[in-house]
Amino acid sequence: MTERLCLVHYHEIGLKGKNRSTFENQLVTNLHRALSAFDVTNIARISGYVIVETADRAASEELAAAIRRVPGVARVSLAYRCGLDESEYVAAAIRALGEAGDFASFKVHARRSSTTYERHTLEMNQLVGSALCEAFPDKKVDVHHPDVTVVVHVVQGSTYVYAASAPGVGGLPVGTAGKVVTLLSSGFDSPVATWMVGRRGAICVPVHFSGRPMTADTSEWLCQDIVDALAPSGVVGRLYVVPFGERQREISLAVPQSLRIIMYRRVMLQVSERIARLEGAKALVTGESLGQVASQTLENIAAVNEAVTMPVLRPLIGSDKQEIIRRAEQIGTAEISSQTAPDCCTLFMPRRPETHARMEQVLEAWESFDHEAMVESLVDAVEWRDFPQCPSYHAPRGRLREHHRELAPWGGGER
């Protein structure tokens, strides 16, 4: 009996050697989470693939599209699974090529993962190719540069036949590269940086610094929307919000105007590092791009980095704004980030920010206010919301203070 299912291909996972099964199992776990809205009956590993089966045995393009958004998926094919009977897989090949859309040329690529099947791949190519030539007489065979390739693959007693195939996001399954804390604003850059690190297998825990109470909470709502937009990829486990506006005012009154931004950034990194220690995260992630704004020169990046001991990853450091916006459009955050919202990034900004800070001046300004007490108070005031879309995320237990407030404006429970 022929049924239609999704055949999930992965490339990078296949290079993991003895650890390969760990990555495959994590991908299966993540697919279960990502496809919870579909009537999926089975997700299983088979000889270099993962198969996704549905109750009606007729997998849809909507299901394939959801799978393609999961990190670790290189490609998804809508395939027909049938037995080893020649008439079955020939009929499946005709159906598969008929669903391939507009094309002028094709070829057949037969494979056998089981040598117990008596037919050689050359014979299978000839058999299926002849049937397709009869069924599509106006199409030509091109074995070098075909518009469509019909794959006929014998695996573990079944034959998988497909022509329709589309690329996924690639990368590694979320949960295979540890945990990171990302500094998340409602702009274009940091959501893209968060997604890029998540695509490499990291569990992301964003921290948003709100201008509240000096500004409205609009940016917090937008950050929630951004995390919801990233939900299909399952990269975010928890969102922290830090009300930072009052502390920014204190800093602006205490330090030279030109060094305000650097002081803001140093405090933000120290708070994020404290949260990362509580979370068991191994690195911080920012959306900085070299030279894009005043705080992102090499001298200023070094002045900010000096405040923490944890590695700070900057996946966008060599990207320009247009590249970042294009990626934001691909991952579904661009429309949200295009909305303007007052937040800590626009609060108490200097007229002439320092672009080439000297470390001795930075440290002098740093000691001009009680930064240790400030960081402590900000960590005490942190608010959060958990997101169930990341099955690998585990919240810290017994290490966050019980008097933390509920996450405004969305609500949540104390721990």
C-alpha positions as a Python dict, from the first residue, in 0.01 Angstrom:
ca = {
    (1, 'M'): (0, 0, 0),
    (2, 'T'): (138, 341, -100),
    (3, 'E'): (131, 628, 149),
    (4, 'R'): (260, 983, 141),
    (5, 'L'): (493, 1103, 416),
    (6, 'C'): (765, 1359, 480),
    (7, 'L'): (1123, 1245, 439),
    (8, 'V'): (1355, 1468, 643),
    (9, 'H'): (1713, 1499, 520),
    (10, 'Y'): (2002, 1624, 731),
    (11, 'H'): (2358, 1686, 619),
    (12, 'E'): (2566, 1824, 905),
    (13, 'I'): (2432, 1574, 1157),
    (14, 'G'): (2555, 1295, 930),
    (15, 'L'): (2915, 1407, 995),
    (16, 'K'): (2896, 1360, 1372),
    (17, 'G'): (3042, 1009, 1384),
    (18, 'K'): (2984, 827, 1713),
    (19, 'N'): (2772, 1118, 1843),
    (20, 'R'): (2537, 1105, 1546),
    (21, 'S'): (2256, 924, 1728),
    (22, 'T'): (2249, 1197, 1996),
    (23, 'F'): (2188, 1464, 1732),
    (24, 'E'): (1932, 1249, 1551),
    (25, 'N'): (1737, 1180, 1870),
    (26, 'Q'): (1736, 1550, 1958),
    (27, 'L'): (1605, 1633, 1610),
    (28, 'V'): (1324, 1379, 1655),
    (29, 'T'): (1236, 1534, 1993),
    (30, 'N'): (1230, 1883, 1844),
    (31, 'L'): (1014, 1770, 1552),
    (32, 'H'): (758, 1624, 1794),
    (33, 'R'): (733, 1966, 1958),
    (34, 'A'): (722, 2162, 1633),
    (35, 'L'): (451, 1942, 1480),
    (36, 'S'): (220, 1920, 1779),
    (37, 'A'): (-55, 2100, 1584),
    (38, 'F'): (-55, 1830, 1313),
    (39, 'D'): (-203, 1481, 1331),
    (40, 'V'): (137, 1310, 1328),
    (41, 'T'): (139, 943, 1422),
    (42, 'N'): (508, 859, 1395),
    (43, 'I'): (847, 1030, 1375),
    (44, 'A'): (1133, 785, 1339),
    (45, 'R'): (1493, 751, 1221),
    (46, 'I'): (1569, 533, 921),
    (47, 'S'): (1908, 492, 754),
    (48, 'G'): (2017, 856, 729),
    (49, 'Y'): (1669, 1010, 728),
    (50, 'V'): (1388, 1094, 964),
    (51, 'I'): (1038, 1004, 848),
    (52, 'V'): (722, 1187, 959),
    (53, 'E'): (394, 998, 913),
    (54, 'T'): (39, 1127, 952),
    (55, 'A'): (-284, 954, 1049),
    (56, 'D'): (-439, 999, 703),
    (57, 'R'): (-119, 872, 533),
    (58, 'A'): (-124, 1182, 312),
    (59, 'A'): (137, 1429, 433),
    (60, 'S'): (71, 1787, 318),
    (61, 'E'): (283, 2078, 201),
    (62, 'E'): (181, 2262, 520),
    (63, 'L'): (340, 1986, 727),
    (64, 'A'): (655, 1995, 514),
    (65, 'A'): (676, 2375, 556),
    (66, 'A'): (659, 2342, 936),
    (67, 'I'): (937, 2083, 931),
    (68, 'R'): (1161, 2303, 716),
    (69, 'R'): (1169, 2571, 990),
    (70, 'V'): (1324, 2337, 1248),
    (71, 'P'): (1703, 2378, 1292),
    (72, 'G'): (1890, 2065, 1188),
    (73, 'V'): (1666, 2001, 887),
    (74, 'A'): (1859, 2039, 561),
    (75, 'R'): (1577, 1942, 323),
    (76, 'V'): (1224, 1799, 328),
    (77, 'S'): (1080, 1576, 58),
    (78, 'L'): (717, 1480, 17),
    (79, 'A'): (772, 1112, -56),
    (80, 'Y'): (567, 805, -137),
    (81, 'R'): (644, 491, 59),
    (82, 'C'): (553, 160, -98),
    (83, 'G'): (672, -198, -103),
    (84, 'L'): (937, -360, -322),
    (85, 'D'): (691, -445, -597),
    (86, 'E'): (806, -285, -921),
    (87, 'S'): (460, -180, -1032),
    (88, 'E'): (407, 3, -701),
    (89, 'Y'): (719, 216, -706),
    (90, 'V'): (688, 283, -1080),
    (91, 'A'): (334, 414, -1023),
    (92, 'A'): (462, 620, -729),
    (93, 'A'): (734, 770, -950),
    (94, 'I'): (476, 876, -1209),
    (95, 'R'): (267, 1040, -936),
    (96, 'A'): (572, 1211, -785),
    (97, 'L'): (687, 1356, -1118),
    (98, 'G'): (334, 1470, -1194),
    (99, 'E'): (337, 1678, -875),
    (100, 'A'): (674, 1842, -953),
    (101, 'G'): (519, 2147, -1119),
    (102, 'D'): (647, 2306, -1437),
    (103, 'F'): (957, 2135, -1577),
    (104, 'A'): (1112, 2048, -1912),
    (105, 'S'): (1360, 1775, -1821),
    (106, 'F'): (1406, 1504, -1560),
    (107, 'K'): (1621, 1212, -1457),
    (108, 'V'): (1584, 910, -1229),
    (109, 'H'): (1823, 844, -944),
    (110, 'A'): (1784, 497, -790),
    (111, 'R'): (1956, 390, -468),
    (112, 'R'): (1967, 79, -252),
    (113, 'S'): (2052, 94, 119),
    (114, 'S'): (1975, -278, 135),
    (115, 'T'): (2172, -508, -95),
    (116, 'T'): (1919, -788, -40),
    (117, 'Y'): (1697, -632, -307),
    (118, 'E'): (1772, -822, -624),
    (119, 'R'): (1752, -541, -880),
    (120, 'H'): (2062, -330, -942),
    (121, 'T'): (2028, 48, -937),
    (122, 'L'): (2101, 63, -1312),
    (123, 'E'): (1808, -168, -1377),
    (124, 'M'): (1586, 39, -1150),
    (125, 'N'): (1686, 357, -1336),
    (126, 'Q'): (1600, 197, -1670),
    (127, 'L'): (1271, 53, -1545),
    (128, 'V'): (1143, 374, -1385),
    (129, 'G'): (1289, 598, -1657),
    (130, 'S'): (1111, 407, -1933),
    (131, 'A'): (778, 433, -1752),
    (132, 'L'): (823, 808, -1700),
    (133, 'C'): (912, 863, -2068),
    (134, 'E'): (586, 690, -2165),
    (135, 'A'): (385, 886, -1909),
    (136, 'F'): (542, 1223, -1999),
    (137, 'P'): (630, 1202, -2371),
    (138, 'D'): (674, 1580, -2404),
    (139, 'K'): (951, 1588, -2140),
    (140, 'K'): (1312, 1505, -2211),
    (141, 'V'): (1568, 1310, -2009),
    (142, 'D'): (1873, 1509, -1895),
    (143, 'V'): (2111, 1314, -1672),
    (144, 'H'): (2346, 1609, -1614),
    (145, 'H'): (2131, 1917, -1546),
    (146, 'P'): (1768, 1807, -1505),
    (147, 'D'): (1492, 2036, -1385),
    (148, 'V'): (1358, 1756, -1166),
    (149, 'T'): (1520, 1444, -1019),
    (150, 'V'): (1297, 1151, -929),
    (151, 'V'): (1460, 957, -645),
    (152, 'V'): (1376, 590, -590),
    (153, 'H'): (1540, 467, -270),
    (154, 'V'): (1511, 114, -128),
    (155, 'V'): (1551, 131, 251),
    (156, 'Q'): (1479, -139, 510),
    (157, 'G'): (1223, -332, 307),
    (158, 'S'): (1041, -29, 168),
    (159, 'T'): (1082, 197, -133),
    (160, 'Y'): (1073, 574, -94),
    (161, 'V'): (995, 774, -407),
    (162, 'Y'): (999, 1152, -432),
    (163, 'A'): (1055, 1445, -667),
    (164, 'A'): (917, 1738, -467),
    (165, 'S'): (1187, 1860, -231),
    (166, 'A'): (1265, 2196, -66),
    (167, 'P'): (1551, 2319, 156),
    (168, 'G'): (1519, 2362, 532),
    (169, 'V'): (1707, 2604, 757),
    (170, 'G'): (1996, 2360, 810),
    (171, 'G'): (2222, 2388, 1112),
    (172, 'L'): (2202, 2165, 1418),
    (173, 'P'): (1909, 2063, 1643),
    (174, 'V'): (1839, 2302, 1928),
    (175, 'G'): (1966, 2151, 2251),
    (176, 'T'): (2288, 2004, 2115),
    (177, 'A'): (2515, 2306, 2173),
    (178, 'G'): (2436, 2412, 2529),
    (179, 'K'): (2264, 2729, 2648),
    (180, 'V'): (2332, 3097, 2580),
    (181, 'V'): (2185, 3424, 2707),
    (182, 'T'): (2108, 3673, 2430),
    (183, 'L'): (2052, 4047, 2466),
    (184, 'L'): (1723, 4101, 2284),
    (185, 'S'): (1577, 4434, 2173),
    (186, 'S'): (1277, 4491, 1949),
    (187, 'G'): (1501, 4601, 1660),
    (188, 'F'): (1619, 4401, 1360),
    (189, 'D'): (1962, 4287, 1475),
    (190, 'S'): (1930, 4098, 1801),
    (191, 'P'): (1638, 3871, 1695),
    (192, 'V'): (1846, 3765, 1393),
    (193, 'A'): (2151, 3705, 1615),
    (194, 'T'): (1935, 3497, 1852),
    (195, 'W'): (1801, 3286, 1566),
    (196, 'M'): (2146, 3235, 1414),
    (197, 'V'): (2292, 3101, 1739),
    (198, 'G'): (1982, 2887, 1796),
    (199, 'R'): (2025, 2747, 1445),
    (200, 'R'): (2369, 2623, 1556),
    (201, 'G'): (2204, 2411, 1826),
    (202, 'A'): (2207, 2651, 2123),
    (203, 'I'): (1913, 2699, 2360),
    (204, 'C'): (1856, 3075, 2372),
    (205, 'V'): (1746, 3267, 2681),
    (206, 'P'): (1684, 3630, 2575),
    (207, 'V'): (1713, 3922, 2817),
    (208, 'H'): (1531, 4242, 2722),
    (209, 'F'): (1626, 4570, 2890),
    (210, 'S'): (1314, 4785, 2900),
    (211, 'G'): (1313, 5162, 2947),
    (212, 'R'): (1033, 5118, 3200),
    (213, 'P'): (935, 5314, 3410),
    (214, 'M'): (1083, 5605, 3209),
    (215, 'T'): (919, 5474, 2887),
    (216, 'A'): (608, 5273, 2800),
    (217, 'D'): (622, 4892, 2793),
    (218, 'T'): (568, 4878, 2413),
    (219, 'S'): (908, 4723, 2345),
    (220, 'E'): (828, 4438, 2586),
    (221, 'W'): (517, 4351, 2387),
    (222, 'L'): (718, 4358, 2066),
    (223, 'C'): (981, 4128, 2216),
    (224, 'Q'): (710, 3882, 2308),
    (225, 'D'): (585, 3897, 1948),
    (226, 'I'): (941, 3834, 1825),
    (227, 'V'): (976, 3527, 2045),
    (228, 'D'): (637, 3403, 1919),
    (229, 'A'): (761, 3453, 1561),
    (230, 'L'): (1067, 3242, 1643),
    (231, 'A'): (852, 2974, 1808),
    (232, 'P'): (847, 2736, 1506),
    (233, 'S'): (1224, 2701, 1531),
    (234, 'G'): (1201, 2627, 1905),
    (235, 'V'): (1515, 2823, 1993),
    (236, 'V'): (1381, 3026, 2288),
    (237, 'G'): (1305, 2876, 2626),
    (238, 'R'): (1250, 3179, 2848),
    (239, 'L'): (1235, 3557, 2807),
    (240, 'Y'): (1368, 3781, 3084),
    (241, 'V'): (1273, 4148, 3113),
    (242, 'V'): (1482, 4396, 3315),
    (243, 'P'): (1325, 4739, 3392),
    (244, 'F'): (1630, 4958, 3327),
    (245, 'G'): (1499, 5314, 3279),
    (246, 'E'): (1553, 5446, 3632),
    (247, 'R'): (1906, 5307, 3646),
    (248, 'Q'): (1988, 5469, 3313),
    (249, 'R'): (1884, 5803, 3456),
    (250, 'E'): (2122, 5748, 3750),
    (251, 'I'): (2408, 5662, 3515),
    (252, 'S'): (2339, 5965, 3294),
    (253, 'L'): (2375, 6195, 3597),
    (254, 'A'): (2694, 6030, 3721),
    (255, 'V'): (2921, 5982, 3419),
    (256, 'P'): (3050, 6202, 3132),
    (257, 'Q'): (2787, 6235, 2861),
    (258, 'S'): (3007, 6082, 2592),
    (259, 'L'): (3051, 5759, 2794),
    (260, 'R'): (2687, 5697, 2885),
    (261, 'I'): (2625, 5432, 2621),
    (262, 'I'): (2936, 5237, 2721),
    (263, 'M'): (2826, 5244, 3085),
    (264, 'Y'): (2476, 5130, 2991),
    (265, 'R'): (2623, 4842, 2790),
    (266, 'R'): (2861, 4738, 3068),
    (267, 'V'): (2577, 4721, 3320),
    (268, 'M'): (2358, 4530, 3073),
    (269, 'L'): (2632, 4274, 3010),
    (270, 'Q'): (2697, 4228, 3381),
    (271, 'V'): (2326, 4172, 3452),
    (272, 'S'): (2305, 3930, 3159),
    (273, 'E'): (2613, 3748, 3285),
    (274, 'R'): (2453, 3709, 3628),
    (275, 'I'): (2140, 3565, 3466),
    (276, 'A'): (2358, 3339, 3252),
    (277, 'R'): (2531, 3202, 3564),
    (278, 'L'): (2191, 3129, 3719),
    (279, 'E'): (2077, 2960, 3398),
    (280, 'G'): (2393, 2757, 3352),
    (281, 'A'): (2456, 2930, 3017),
    (282, 'K'): (2808, 2933, 2872),
    (283, 'A'): (2808, 3252, 2664),
    (284, 'L'): (2637, 3585, 2597),
    (285, 'V'): (2510, 3683, 2250),
    (286, 'T'): (2457, 4033, 2111),
    (287, 'G'): (2336, 4167, 1776),
    (288, 'E'): (2627, 4405, 1725),
    (289, 'S'): (2768, 4470, 1378),
    (290, 'L'): (3112, 4626, 1349),
    (291, 'G'): (3094, 5003, 1299),
    (292, 'Q'): (2715, 5013, 1261),
    (293, 'V'): (2666, 5261, 1549),
    (294, 'A'): (2892, 5450, 1788),
    (295, 'S'): (2899, 5175, 2052),
    (296, 'Q'): (3011, 4915, 1798),
    (297, 'T'): (3362, 5033, 1715),
    (298, 'L'): (3646, 4801, 1810),
    (299, 'E'): (3757, 5027, 2096),
    (300, 'N'): (3406, 5050, 2243),
    (301, 'I'): (3340, 4679, 2202),
    (302, 'A'): (3662, 4611, 2396),
    (303, 'A'): (3559, 4860, 2666),
    (304, 'V'): (3225, 4684, 2709),
    (305, 'N'): (3371, 4333, 2697),
    (306, 'E'): (3608, 4416, 2983),
    (307, 'A'): (3312, 4421, 3224),
    (308, 'V'): (3248, 4045, 3197),
    (309, 'T'): (3446, 3724, 3200),
    (310, 'M'): (3202, 3512, 3001),
    (311, 'P'): (3252, 3482, 2621),
    (312, 'V'): (3044, 3730, 2419),
    (313, 'L'): (2935, 3598, 2077),
    (314, 'R'): (2850, 3844, 1797),
    (315, 'P'): (2719, 3641, 1500),
    (316, 'L'): (2637, 3957, 1299),
    (317, 'I'): (2973, 4130, 1343),
    (318, 'G'): (3054, 4122, 969),
    (319, 'S'): (2699, 4180, 836),
    (320, 'D'): (2557, 4503, 699),
    (321, 'K'): (2207, 4631, 775),
    (322, 'Q'): (2051, 4516, 450),
    (323, 'E'): (2179, 4161, 499),
    (324, 'I'): (2036, 4161, 850),
    (325, 'I'): (1698, 4290, 734),
    (326, 'R'): (1680, 4024, 462),
    (327, 'R'): (1745, 3753, 720),
    (328, 'A'): (1483, 3908, 951),
    (329, 'E'): (1231, 3880, 665),
    (330, 'Q'): (1321, 3515, 619),
    (331, 'I'): (1268, 3426, 985),
    (332, 'G'): (950, 3632, 1025),
    (333, 'T'): (1065, 3909, 1261),
    (334, 'A'): (1113, 4200, 1017),
    (335, 'E'): (757, 4332, 1029),
    (336, 'I'): (761, 4334, 1410),
    (337, 'S'): (1102, 4500, 1428),
    (338, 'S'): (997, 4772, 1184),
    (339, 'Q'): (755, 4908, 1445),
    (340, 'T'): (899, 5193, 1649),
    (341, 'A'): (892, 5162, 2025),
    (342, 'P'): (1073, 5362, 2295),
    (343, 'D'): (1309, 5144, 2496),
    (344, 'C'): (1636, 5167, 2683),
    (345, 'C'): (1830, 5209, 2356),
    (346, 'T'): (1674, 5553, 2297),
    (347, 'L'): (1670, 5673, 2658),
    (348, 'F'): (1912, 5944, 2783),
    (349, 'M'): (2123, 5927, 2470),
    (350, 'P'): (2423, 6162, 2450),
    (351, 'R'): (2454, 6420, 2173),
    (352, 'R'): (2809, 6314, 2095),
    (353, 'P'): (2882, 5958, 2203),
    (354, 'E'): (3243, 5848, 2230),
    (355, 'T'): (3347, 5632, 1935),
    (356, 'H'): (3703, 5547, 2042),
    (357, 'A'): (3690, 5508, 2419),
    (358, 'R'): (4011, 5488, 2619),
    (359, 'M'): (4008, 5217, 2882),
    (360, 'E'): (4144, 5437, 3161),
    (361, 'Q'): (3862, 5687, 3108),
    (362, 'V'): (3606, 5408, 3092),
    (363, 'L'): (3725, 5257, 3421),
    (364, 'E'): (3728, 5598, 3588),
    (365, 'A'): (3367, 5658, 3484),
    (366, 'W'): (3278, 5303, 3589),
    (367, 'E'): (3397, 5372, 3944),
    (368, 'S'): (3201, 5697, 3966),
    (369, 'F'): (2878, 5516, 4056),
    (370, 'D'): (2793, 5207, 4260),
    (371, 'H'): (2769, 4964, 3968),
    (372, 'E'): (2777, 4655, 4190),
    (373, 'A'): (2468, 4763, 4385),
    (374, 'M'): (2299, 4864, 4061),
    (375, 'V'): (2357, 4522, 3902),
    (376, 'E'): (2233, 4352, 4219),
    (377, 'S'): (1913, 4557, 4222),
    (378, 'L'): (1847, 4493, 3854),
    (379, 'V'): (1890, 4118, 3900),
    (380, 'D'): (1648, 4135, 4194),
    (381, 'A'): (1391, 4313, 3976),
    (382, 'V'): (1409, 4073, 3681),
    (383, 'E'): (1082, 3941, 3539),
    (384, 'W'): (1029, 3648, 3305),
    (385, 'R'): (801, 3436, 3094),
    (386, 'D'): (859, 3073, 2989),
    (387, 'F'): (793, 2943, 2637),
    (388, 'P'): (705, 2572, 2598),
    (389, 'Q'): (816, 2560, 2233),
    (390, 'C'): (1173, 2472, 2337),
    (391, 'P'): (1164, 2114, 2474),
    (392, 'S'): (1533, 2124, 2569),
    (393, 'Y'): (1500, 2424, 2800),
    (394, 'H'): (1506, 2357, 3175),
    (395, 'A'): (1447, 2649, 3409),
    (396, 'P'): (1693, 2701, 3696),
    (397, 'R'): (1568, 2563, 4027),
    (398, 'G'): (1627, 2714, 4365),
    (399, 'R'): (1863, 2982, 4236),
    (400, 'L'): (1622, 3269, 4160),
    (401, 'R'): (1491, 3474, 4447),
    (402, 'E'): (1134, 3404, 4551),
    (403, 'H'): (1039, 3773, 4564),
    (404, 'H'): (1086, 3824, 4190),
    (405, 'R'): (780, 3991, 4047),
    (406, 'E'): (555, 3850, 3782),
    (407, 'L'): (657, 3929, 3428),
    (408, 'A'): (476, 4243, 3318),
    (409, 'P'): (276, 4297, 3109),
    (410, 'W'): (203, 3933, 3028),
    (411, 'G'): (178, 3779, 3373),
    (412, 'G'): (340, 3465, 3505),
    (413, 'G'): (406, 3276, 3824),
    (414, 'E'): (663, 3314, 4095),
    (415, 'R'): (920, 3044, 4149),
}
